Amino acid sequence: MARFIAQIIILGGQVIGRAFAQALRQEFQSGAAAQKASKGAQEGAKRAASNSVMGLSLEEAKQILNVQDLNSELITKNYDHLFKINEKKAGGSFYLQSKVYRAKERLDEELKMQENENDKQKQNNSGEFDT
């Protein structure tokens, strides 16, 4: 009889131990997922702030300067061309010229944000306390 009680206590302890370990694993996984989501939300907030300040979304700026990805050389080339052909002296539109300028400004801001992000990742990967 005492042996059965001891076995019940041991099995109960094992079950509780497994449940506790599983709960800890789930907590760590949800914490990691929340951290990942928070990082994504921060990036989204930065982009929204840039859109608000510049008055253009990233997609609009890409369409205006006719670029698919953030290639600095292509952006500058298309900007120079569009800015020049829209000069008021050449019969162009000041409104279109200002849109081209704002598009370049928005894409430059995005490039700067990406550079800062890359620098932070490099610092995290190399370790902050290298001697």
Short mmCIF file of C-alpha atoms in Angstrom, two decimals:
data_model
loop_
_atom_site.label_atom_id
_atom_site.label_comp_id
_atom_site.label_asym_id
_atom_site.label_seq_id
_atom_site.Cartn_x
_atom_site.Cartn_y
_atom_site.Cartn_z
CA MET A 1 0.00 0.00 0.00
CA ALA A 2 2.78 2.45 0.90
CA ARG A 3 4.55 1.42 -2.27
CA PHE A 4 1.52 2.41 -4.39
CA ILE A 5 1.27 5.77 -2.64
CA ALA A 6 4.97 6.40 -3.29
CA GLN A 7 4.54 5.49 -6.99
CA ILE A 8 1.54 7.84 -7.25
CA ILE A 9 3.53 10.66 -5.67
CA ILE A 10 6.51 10.04 -7.98
CA LEU A 11 4.33 9.83 -11.13
CA GLY A 12 2.41 12.95 -10.06
CA GLY A 13 5.70 14.80 -9.57
CA GLN A 14 6.89 13.73 -13.02
CA VAL A 15 3.66 14.88 -14.66
CA ILE A 16 3.83 18.24 -12.90
CA GLY A 17 7.52 18.59 -13.84
CA ARG A 18 6.79 17.90 -17.53
CA ALA A 19 3.88 20.33 -17.53
CA PHE A 20 6.05 23.00 -15.91
CA ALA A 21 8.85 22.44 -18.45
CA GLN A 22 6.37 22.63 -21.33
CA ALA A 23 4.88 25.84 -19.94
CA LEU A 24 8.37 27.37 -19.72
CA ARG A 25 9.15 26.41 -23.32
CA GLN A 26 5.89 27.98 -24.49
CA GLU A 27 6.63 31.14 -22.52
CA PHE A 28 10.08 31.46 -24.09
CA GLN A 29 8.65 30.89 -27.56
CA SER A 30 5.91 33.48 -27.09
CA GLY A 31 8.45 35.95 -25.68
CA ALA A 32 10.66 35.50 -28.73
CA ALA A 33 7.66 35.93 -31.04
CA ALA A 34 6.58 39.08 -29.21
CA GLN A 35 10.10 40.51 -29.47
CA LYS A 36 10.13 39.80 -33.21
CA ALA A 37 6.71 41.42 -33.65
CA SER A 38 7.82 44.45 -31.64
CA LYS A 39 10.83 44.92 -33.91
CA GLY A 40 8.58 44.75 -36.98
CA ALA A 41 6.21 47.28 -35.45
CA GLN A 42 9.10 49.66 -34.77
CA GLU A 43 10.18 49.45 -38.42
CA GLY A 44 6.62 50.10 -39.53
CA ALA A 45 6.40 53.12 -37.24
CA LYS A 46 9.64 54.54 -38.67
CA ARG A 47 8.34 54.16 -42.22
CA ALA A 48 5.00 55.74 -41.31
CA ALA A 49 6.82 58.68 -39.75
CA SER A 50 8.94 59.11 -42.88
CA ASN A 51 5.82 58.94 -45.07
CA SER A 52 4.18 61.58 -42.92
CA VAL A 53 7.14 63.95 -42.89
CA MET A 54 7.95 63.59 -46.59
CA GLY A 55 4.35 63.55 -47.79
CA LEU A 56 5.04 60.52 -50.01
CA SER A 57 5.01 56.81 -49.39
CA LEU A 58 7.99 54.73 -50.41
CA GLU A 59 5.99 53.15 -53.24
CA GLU A 60 4.90 56.55 -54.59
CA ALA A 61 8.47 57.79 -54.55
CA LYS A 62 9.64 54.69 -56.44
CA GLN A 63 6.93 55.21 -59.05
CA ILE A 64 7.77 58.88 -59.54
CA LEU A 65 11.47 58.15 -60.09
CA ASN A 66 10.72 54.92 -61.99
CA VAL A 67 12.83 52.59 -59.84
CA GLN A 68 12.00 49.09 -58.61
CA ASP A 69 14.52 48.75 -55.81
CA LEU A 70 16.69 51.14 -53.82
CA ASN A 71 19.67 51.53 -56.14
CA SER A 72 21.36 54.83 -55.29
CA GLU A 73 22.94 55.29 -58.74
CA LEU A 74 19.70 54.66 -60.62
CA ILE A 75 17.77 56.92 -58.28
CA THR A 76 20.26 59.76 -58.84
CA LYS A 77 20.30 59.22 -62.62
CA ASN A 78 16.50 59.27 -62.91
CA TYR A 79 16.24 62.23 -60.53
CA ASP A 80 18.72 64.31 -62.52
CA HIS A 81 16.91 63.56 -65.77
CA LEU A 82 13.39 64.25 -64.46
CA PHE A 83 14.44 67.35 -62.55
CA LYS A 84 16.15 68.79 -65.62
CA ILE A 85 13.28 68.19 -68.05
CA ASN A 86 10.79 69.73 -65.60
CA GLU A 87 12.69 73.01 -65.14
CA LYS A 88 10.43 76.01 -65.58
CA LYS A 89 12.92 77.60 -68.04
CA ALA A 90 12.60 74.57 -70.28
CA GLY A 91 8.81 74.80 -70.23
CA GLY A 92 8.38 72.26 -67.46
CA SER A 93 6.21 72.28 -64.39
CA PHE A 94 7.43 73.51 -61.01
CA TYR A 95 4.84 71.20 -59.40
CA LEU A 96 6.27 68.13 -61.14
CA GLN A 97 9.79 69.25 -60.38
CA SER A 98 8.94 69.53 -56.69
CA LYS A 99 7.33 66.05 -56.77
CA VAL A 100 10.55 64.65 -58.27
CA TYR A 101 12.57 66.41 -55.57
CA ARG A 102 10.33 65.05 -52.78
CA ALA A 103 10.51 61.55 -54.24
CA LYS A 104 14.31 61.65 -54.22
CA GLU A 105 14.28 63.03 -50.71
CA ARG A 106 12.00 60.17 -49.56
CA LEU A 107 14.15 57.50 -51.21
CA ASP A 108 17.31 59.03 -49.74
CA GLU A 109 15.68 58.87 -46.31
CA GLU A 110 14.87 55.19 -46.86
CA LEU A 111 18.45 54.47 -47.94
CA LYS A 112 19.72 56.22 -44.81
CA MET A 113 17.39 54.15 -42.62
CA GLN A 114 18.65 50.95 -44.26
CA GLU A 115 22.28 51.98 -43.74
CA ASN A 116 21.62 52.65 -40.07
CA GLU A 117 19.89 49.29 -39.75
CA ASN A 118 22.83 47.53 -41.43
CA ASP A 119 25.30 49.31 -39.15
CA LYS A 120 23.36 48.19 -36.07
CA GLN A 121 23.29 44.61 -37.31
CA LYS A 122 27.04 44.68 -37.96
CA GLN A 123 27.66 45.99 -34.45
CA ASN A 124 25.43 43.30 -32.94
CA ASN A 125 27.12 40.58 -34.98
CA SER A 126 30.68 41.68 -34.21
CA GLY A 127 30.03 42.09 -30.47
CA GLU A 128 30.13 45.31 -28.55
CA PHE A 129 32.84 44.27 -26.11
CA ASP A 130 35.62 43.15 -28.42
CA THR A 131 39.08 43.73 -26.99
#
